[in-house]
Coordinates of C-alpha atoms in Angstrom, one line a residue:
M22 CA 101.7 222.1 50.5
F23 CA 99.3 219.3 51.4
N24 CA 97.3 219.7 54.6
Q25 CA 96.4 216.0 55.2
T26 CA 94.2 216.8 58.3
L27 CA 92.1 219.3 56.2
Y28 CA 91.9 216.9 53.3
L29 CA 90.6 214.1 55.6
M30 CA 88.1 216.5 57.0
E31 CA 86.9 217.7 53.5
M32 CA 86.6 214.1 52.3
T33 CA 84.9 212.8 55.5
E34 CA 82.4 215.6 55.2
M35 CA 81.8 214.7 51.5
V36 CA 81.1 211.1 52.4
D37 CA 78.8 212.1 55.3
N38 CA 76.9 214.6 53.1
T39 CA 76.6 211.9 50.4
I40 CA 75.0 209.4 52.8
K41 CA 72.5 211.9 54.0
R42 CA 71.6 212.9 50.4
L43 CA 71.3 209.3 49.3
Q44 CA 68.9 208.5 52.2
I45 CA 66.7 211.5 51.4
E46 CA 66.9 211.8 47.6
R47 CA 67.4 208.2 46.5
P48 CA 66.2 205.9 49.3
T49 CA 65.5 203.0 47.0
F50 CA 68.7 203.2 44.9
K51 CA 70.6 200.0 45.3
I52 CA 74.3 200.7 45.2
Y53 CA 76.4 198.2 43.1
T54 CA 79.5 200.3 42.8
T55 CA 80.9 203.3 44.5
S56 CA 83.9 205.3 43.2
I57 CA 85.7 208.0 45.0
W58 CA 88.4 210.0 43.2
T59 CA 90.6 212.9 43.8
D60 CA 92.1 215.0 40.9
P61 CA 95.2 216.6 42.3
D62 CA 95.5 219.0 39.3
A63 CA 91.9 220.2 39.6
A64 CA 91.9 220.2 43.4
V65 CA 88.6 218.4 43.3
S66 CA 87.2 215.1 44.6
S67 CA 84.0 213.3 43.7
I68 CA 81.9 210.4 44.9
N69 CA 80.0 208.3 42.3
F70 CA 77.4 205.5 42.5
D71 CA 76.3 202.9 40.0
S72 CA 73.5 200.5 39.9
K73 CA 73.9 196.9 38.7
E74 CA 71.3 197.5 36.0
N75 CA 73.2 200.5 34.6
S76 CA 76.5 198.6 34.9
L77 CA 75.2 195.6 33.0
K78 CA 73.7 197.9 30.3
K79 CA 77.0 199.7 29.8
V80 CA 79.0 196.5 29.7
A81 CA 76.6 195.1 27.1
E82 CA 76.9 198.3 25.0
S83 CA 80.7 198.1 25.2
N84 CA 80.8 194.4 24.3
N85 CA 78.5 195.1 21.3
W86 CA 80.8 197.8 20.0
N87 CA 83.9 195.7 20.6
K88 CA 82.4 192.6 18.9
K89 CA 82.4 194.0 15.4
Y90 CA 86.1 194.9 15.6
Y91 CA 86.9 191.6 17.3
D92 CA 85.1 189.7 14.5
Q93 CA 86.7 191.8 11.8
Y94 CA 90.3 191.3 13.1
L95 CA 89.7 187.5 13.6
A96 CA 88.4 187.3 10.0
E97 CA 91.6 189.0 8.9
G98 CA 93.7 186.6 10.9
D99 CA 95.0 189.4 13.2
I100 CA 94.7 187.6 16.5
E101 CA 96.8 190.1 18.4
Q102 CA 94.7 193.0 17.3
A103 CA 91.5 191.0 17.9
E104 CA 92.5 190.4 21.5
L105 CA 92.3 194.2 22.1
F106 CA 88.6 194.1 21.3
K107 CA 87.7 190.8 23.0
P108 CA 84.3 191.1 24.7
N109 CA 84.6 190.9 28.5
Q110 CA 82.5 188.8 30.9
Y111 CA 82.5 191.5 33.6
T112 CA 79.3 192.8 35.2
R113 CA 80.8 196.0 36.4
I114 CA 81.9 199.1 34.6
C115 CA 84.9 200.8 36.1
N116 CA 84.7 204.3 34.6
P117 CA 83.0 206.7 37.0
A118 CA 82.0 208.9 34.1
D119 CA 79.6 206.2 33.0
F120 CA 78.0 205.7 36.5
E121 CA 74.3 206.3 36.9
L122 CA 75.0 208.8 39.7
R123 CA 78.3 210.3 38.6
D124 CA 79.6 213.2 40.6
F125 CA 76.8 212.7 43.1
E126 CA 78.8 214.9 45.6
Q127 CA 81.9 216.9 45.0
V128 CA 84.3 218.9 47.0
S129 CA 86.7 221.7 45.9
H130 CA 89.8 221.3 48.1
Q131 CA 91.4 223.9 50.3
S132 CA 93.9 221.3 51.5
F133 CA 96.1 221.7 48.4
S134 CA 96.3 223.9 45.4
E135 CA 95.3 223.4 41.8
G136 CA 98.1 222.0 39.6
W137 CA 99.6 219.9 42.4
E138 CA 100.1 216.8 40.3
S139 CA 101.8 218.8 37.5
E140 CA 103.9 220.8 39.8
T141 CA 105.2 217.8 41.5
E142 CA 105.4 215.6 38.4
G143 CA 103.2 213.1 40.1
E144 CA 105.1 212.9 43.4
C145 CA 101.9 214.3 45.1
W146 CA 100.5 210.7 45.0
T147 CA 103.0 209.6 47.7
E148 CA 101.1 211.9 50.1
I149 CA 97.6 211.8 48.8
E150 CA 97.3 208.0 48.2
P151 CA 97.5 207.0 51.9
A152 CA 94.9 209.7 52.8
L153 CA 92.6 208.5 50.0
I154 CA 93.0 204.9 51.2
E155 CA 91.9 206.1 54.7
I156 CA 88.9 207.7 53.2
G157 CA 88.1 204.5 51.2
N158 CA 88.1 202.6 54.5
Y159 CA 85.9 205.2 56.1
A160 CA 83.4 205.3 53.2
F161 CA 83.3 201.5 52.9
S162 CA 82.3 201.2 56.6
K163 CA 79.5 203.7 56.1
I164 CA 78.2 202.8 52.7
K165 CA 78.1 199.1 53.2
E166 CA 75.3 199.8 55.7
L167 CA 73.1 201.4 53.0
N168 CA 70.9 199.8 50.4
I169 CA 73.6 197.8 48.6
E170 CA 73.4 195.2 45.8
D171 CA 74.9 191.8 46.1
G172 CA 78.5 192.1 44.8
F173 CA 78.9 195.6 46.0
E174 CA 82.3 197.2 45.6
L175 CA 83.9 200.5 46.5
A176 CA 87.0 201.9 44.6
I177 CA 89.3 204.8 44.8
N178 CA 91.6 206.2 42.2
S179 CA 95.3 206.4 42.0
N180 CA 97.9 207.9 39.7
E181 CA 97.4 204.8 37.5
D182 CA 93.6 204.7 37.0
W183 CA 90.3 206.4 38.0
Y184 CA 89.2 203.0 39.4
D185 CA 92.1 201.3 41.2
K186 CA 92.2 200.1 44.8
T187 CA 88.9 198.2 45.7
W188 CA 87.0 197.2 48.7
P189 CA 84.6 194.3 47.7
L190 CA 82.1 192.8 50.1
P191 CA 83.2 189.4 51.2

């Protein structure tokens, strides 16, 4: 069973602890991207931060790796395969595992049990997604007041991707 009230308390506490830690431990860190994810099978959530410098570096590394395959498939005339390796023009990485401050703060949930996603064959997302969106709204309102980079964006995960619904600065 999912205890939404407890989940929201756990997540709000994680966000609040994160802000305190950032202000003390990393006061000059400029936040370009924030990712908050919940893994319903592991019963764990995490908040992750990336800088623009790290994001640009990771995008360049990815593009360099992709370019050799893109060029190879183009040379072979396989346009369809080449498109899969086409370098991108993005400045933001969207994989929290590659963020500069990945898993900056984590919470082990008491609000639901491990294996929830497997046990419900993914149906758990109908309950957890609205609560995660609520936490995204809460975190965005708090984090946008910190030391943020132009182009700042916050994202939460979904059953589709680790980086899905976003809150960009206008």
